[in-house]
Coordinates of C-alpha atoms in Angstrom, one line a residue:
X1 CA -32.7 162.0 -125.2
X2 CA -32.2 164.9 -127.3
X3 CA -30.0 165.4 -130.7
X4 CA -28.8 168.9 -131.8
X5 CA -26.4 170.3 -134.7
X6 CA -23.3 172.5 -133.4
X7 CA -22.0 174.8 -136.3
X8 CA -19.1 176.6 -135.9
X9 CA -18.3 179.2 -138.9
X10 CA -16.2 182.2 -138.5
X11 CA -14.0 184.1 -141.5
X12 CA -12.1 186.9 -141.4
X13 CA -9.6 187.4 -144.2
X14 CA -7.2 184.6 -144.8
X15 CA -8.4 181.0 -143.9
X16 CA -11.4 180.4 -141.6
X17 CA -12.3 178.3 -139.0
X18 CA -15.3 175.9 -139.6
X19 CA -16.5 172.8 -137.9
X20 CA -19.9 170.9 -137.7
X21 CA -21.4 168.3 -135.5
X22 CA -24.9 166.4 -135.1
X23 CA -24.2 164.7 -131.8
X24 CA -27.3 162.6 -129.2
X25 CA -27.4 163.2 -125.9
X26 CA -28.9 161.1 -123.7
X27 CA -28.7 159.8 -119.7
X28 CA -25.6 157.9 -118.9
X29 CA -25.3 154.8 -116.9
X30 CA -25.5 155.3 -113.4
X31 CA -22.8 155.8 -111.6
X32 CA -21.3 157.1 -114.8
X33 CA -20.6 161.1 -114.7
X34 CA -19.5 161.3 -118.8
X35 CA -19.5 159.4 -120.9
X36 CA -18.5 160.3 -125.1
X37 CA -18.8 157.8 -127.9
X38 CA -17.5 158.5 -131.6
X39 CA -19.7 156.8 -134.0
X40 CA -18.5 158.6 -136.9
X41 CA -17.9 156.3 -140.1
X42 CA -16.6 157.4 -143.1
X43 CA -14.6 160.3 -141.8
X44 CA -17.3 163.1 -142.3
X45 CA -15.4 164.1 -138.9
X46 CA -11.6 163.5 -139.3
X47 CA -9.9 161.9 -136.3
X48 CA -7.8 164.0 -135.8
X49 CA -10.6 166.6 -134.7
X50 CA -12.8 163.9 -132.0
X51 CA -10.4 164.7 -129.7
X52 CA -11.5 168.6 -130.0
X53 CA -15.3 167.6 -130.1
X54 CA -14.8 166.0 -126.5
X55 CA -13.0 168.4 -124.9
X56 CA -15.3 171.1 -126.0
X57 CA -18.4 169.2 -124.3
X58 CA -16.2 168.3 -120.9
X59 CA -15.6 172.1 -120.7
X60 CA -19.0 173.2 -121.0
X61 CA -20.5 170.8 -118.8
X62 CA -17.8 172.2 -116.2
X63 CA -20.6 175.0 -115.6
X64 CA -23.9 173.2 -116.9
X65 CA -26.8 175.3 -117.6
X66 CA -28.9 175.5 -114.6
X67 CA -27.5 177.7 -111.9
X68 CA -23.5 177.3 -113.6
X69 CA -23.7 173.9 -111.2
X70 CA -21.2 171.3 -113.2
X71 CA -23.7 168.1 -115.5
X72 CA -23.2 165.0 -114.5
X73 CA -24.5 161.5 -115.9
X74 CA -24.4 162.4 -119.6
X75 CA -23.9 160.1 -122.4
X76 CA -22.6 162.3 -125.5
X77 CA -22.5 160.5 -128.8
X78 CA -21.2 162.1 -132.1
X79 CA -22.9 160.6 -135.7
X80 CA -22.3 163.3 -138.3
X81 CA -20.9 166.1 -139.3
X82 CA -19.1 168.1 -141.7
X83 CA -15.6 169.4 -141.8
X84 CA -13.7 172.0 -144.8
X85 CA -10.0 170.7 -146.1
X86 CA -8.8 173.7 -145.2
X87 CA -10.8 175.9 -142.5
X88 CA -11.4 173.1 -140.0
X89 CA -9.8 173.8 -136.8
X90 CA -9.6 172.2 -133.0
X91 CA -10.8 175.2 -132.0
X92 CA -13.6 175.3 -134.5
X93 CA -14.9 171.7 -133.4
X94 CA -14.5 172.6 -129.8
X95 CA -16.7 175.8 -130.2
X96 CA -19.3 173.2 -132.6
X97 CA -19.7 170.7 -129.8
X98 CA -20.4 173.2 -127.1
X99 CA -23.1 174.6 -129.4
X100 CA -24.5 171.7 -130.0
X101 CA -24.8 170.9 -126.4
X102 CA -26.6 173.8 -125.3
X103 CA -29.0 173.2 -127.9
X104 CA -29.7 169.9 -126.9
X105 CA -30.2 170.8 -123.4
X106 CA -33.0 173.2 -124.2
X107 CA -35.0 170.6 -125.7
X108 CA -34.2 168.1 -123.0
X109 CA -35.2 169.6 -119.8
X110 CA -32.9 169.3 -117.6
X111 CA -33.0 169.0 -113.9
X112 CA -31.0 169.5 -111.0
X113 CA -29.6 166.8 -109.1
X114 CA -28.1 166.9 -105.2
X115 CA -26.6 164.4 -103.0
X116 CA -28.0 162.5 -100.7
X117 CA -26.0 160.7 -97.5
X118 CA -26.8 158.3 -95.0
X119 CA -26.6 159.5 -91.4
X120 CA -26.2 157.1 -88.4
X121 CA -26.9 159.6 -85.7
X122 CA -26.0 158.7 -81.7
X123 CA -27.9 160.2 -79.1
X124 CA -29.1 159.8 -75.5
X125 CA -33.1 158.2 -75.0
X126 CA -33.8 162.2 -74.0
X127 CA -32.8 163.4 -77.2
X128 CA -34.1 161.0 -79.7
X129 CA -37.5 163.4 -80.4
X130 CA -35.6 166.7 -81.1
X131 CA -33.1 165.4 -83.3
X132 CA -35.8 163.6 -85.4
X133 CA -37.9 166.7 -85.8
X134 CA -34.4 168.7 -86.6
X135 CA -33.8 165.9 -89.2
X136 CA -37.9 166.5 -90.5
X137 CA -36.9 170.4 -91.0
X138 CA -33.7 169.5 -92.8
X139 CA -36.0 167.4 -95.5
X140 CA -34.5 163.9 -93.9
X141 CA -36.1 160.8 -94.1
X142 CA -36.2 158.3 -91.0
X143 CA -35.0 154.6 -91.6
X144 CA -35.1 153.7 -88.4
X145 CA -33.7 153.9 -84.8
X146 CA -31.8 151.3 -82.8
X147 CA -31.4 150.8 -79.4
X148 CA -28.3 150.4 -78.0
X149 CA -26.4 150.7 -74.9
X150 CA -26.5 154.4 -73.3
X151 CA -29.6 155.8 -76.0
X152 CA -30.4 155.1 -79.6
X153 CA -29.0 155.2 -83.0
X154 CA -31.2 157.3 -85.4
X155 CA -31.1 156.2 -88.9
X156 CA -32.4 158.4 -91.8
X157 CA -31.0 159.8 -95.3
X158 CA -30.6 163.9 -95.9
X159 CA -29.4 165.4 -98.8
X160 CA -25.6 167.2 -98.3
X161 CA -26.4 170.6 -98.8
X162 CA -29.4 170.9 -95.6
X163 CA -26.7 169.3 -93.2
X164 CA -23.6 171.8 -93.3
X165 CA -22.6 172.5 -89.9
X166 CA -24.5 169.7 -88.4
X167 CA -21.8 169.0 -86.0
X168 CA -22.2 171.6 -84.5
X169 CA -25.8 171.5 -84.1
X170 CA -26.1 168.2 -83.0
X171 CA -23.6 169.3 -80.4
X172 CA -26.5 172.2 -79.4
X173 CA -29.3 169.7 -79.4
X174 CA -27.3 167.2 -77.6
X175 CA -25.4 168.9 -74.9
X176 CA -22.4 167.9 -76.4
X177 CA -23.8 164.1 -76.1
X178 CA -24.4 163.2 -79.6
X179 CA -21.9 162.0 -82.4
X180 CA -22.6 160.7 -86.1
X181 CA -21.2 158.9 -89.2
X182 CA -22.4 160.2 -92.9
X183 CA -21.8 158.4 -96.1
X184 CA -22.7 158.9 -99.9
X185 CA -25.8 157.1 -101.3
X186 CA -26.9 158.3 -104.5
X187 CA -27.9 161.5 -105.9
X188 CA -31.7 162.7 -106.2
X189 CA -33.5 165.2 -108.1
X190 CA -33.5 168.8 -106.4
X191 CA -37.5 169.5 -105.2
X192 CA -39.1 171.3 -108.1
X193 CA -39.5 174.7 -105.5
X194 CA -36.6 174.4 -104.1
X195 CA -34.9 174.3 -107.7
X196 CA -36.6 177.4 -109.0
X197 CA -35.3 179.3 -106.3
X198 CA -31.7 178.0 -106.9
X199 CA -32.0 179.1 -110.0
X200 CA -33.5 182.3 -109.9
X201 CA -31.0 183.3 -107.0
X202 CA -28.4 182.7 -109.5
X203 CA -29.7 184.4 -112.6
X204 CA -29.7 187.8 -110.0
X205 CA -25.8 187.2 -108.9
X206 CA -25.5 186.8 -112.9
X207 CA -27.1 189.9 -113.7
X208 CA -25.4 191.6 -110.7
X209 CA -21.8 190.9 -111.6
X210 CA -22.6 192.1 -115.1

């Protein structure tokens, strides 16, 4: 969990734009990709500017802050904050809760997440070793293997992004003999190496395109 203050102050000549927020962020249910609760009393943020508040977080989490990949399970609460009769703006509270959650993720350490599926993998006897070792390299994890008739049904879990063009693969490894079913299970956090180099390859295609 992690709280953080987003101010938003700007003037330049007429009226100004001005916005506060002290918001909590914190892991959301599971299963749950956002979640936002106002538990603002008193009006110290008008209602008519919550609306803005939200919106500003779901836009920033569109492009997280590790790598630019989108944040997902986050429970935002707004307490507090502070607002002017006259200078407070939408677009002041929008700006005042993105500020405030990229604050509050550099005290909260986030990490990346990736999916992981469940494969059900078909293959003749003869096959059954190479496609467990492929499934090894891809960072898999064997559940199991069932016989059945004509070869053996491997079991394991991989996470999405190691199996792209498996098809195709297990087509090569197979000769042409093989099939498989994938579904969702749950998503994992991204090996701590693996992650640094993520994000260090996309810090350089930042720098690059600037």
């Amino acid at each position: 969990m992690a709280e953080a203050e987003g101010k938003h102050k700007k003037q330049s000549g007429g009226s100004g734009q001005y916005g506060v927020v002290q918001m909590r962020f914190e892991p959301a249910p599971e299963g749950v990709e956002f979640e936002f609760v106002n538990a603002i009393v008193g009006g110290v943020v008008p209602k008519e500017f919550i609306p803005a508040v939200e919106k500003g977080l779901k836009e920033a989490l569109v492009h997280g802050v590790l790598a630019g990949y989108p944040m997902v399970n986050l429970k935002a609460t707004l307490y507090d904050g502070k607002y002017h009769p006259v200078d407070s703006k939408e677009v002041a509270f929008k700006s005042a809760a993105r500020l405030s959650y990229k604050a509050a993720c550099a005290k909260a350490n986030p990490t990346l997440i990736e999916p992981i599926y469940r494969y059900e993998i078909f293959v003749p006897n003869d096959y059954v070793g190479a496609i467990s070792g492929d499934l090894s390299s891809r960072r898999g994890r064997m559940l199991g293997m069932n016989p059945v008739e004509g070869g053996t049904v491997v079991v394991a879990e991989a996470p999405l992004s190691e199996m792209f063009k498996y098809a195709t693969d297990l087509r090569s490894m197979s000769q042409a003999r093989g099939s498989f079913t994938s579904e969702f299970v749950r998503y994992e956090d991204v090996p701590a190496n693996i992650a640094k180099k993520i994000i260090e390859q996309a810090k350089k295609e930042e720098e690059e395109e600037e």
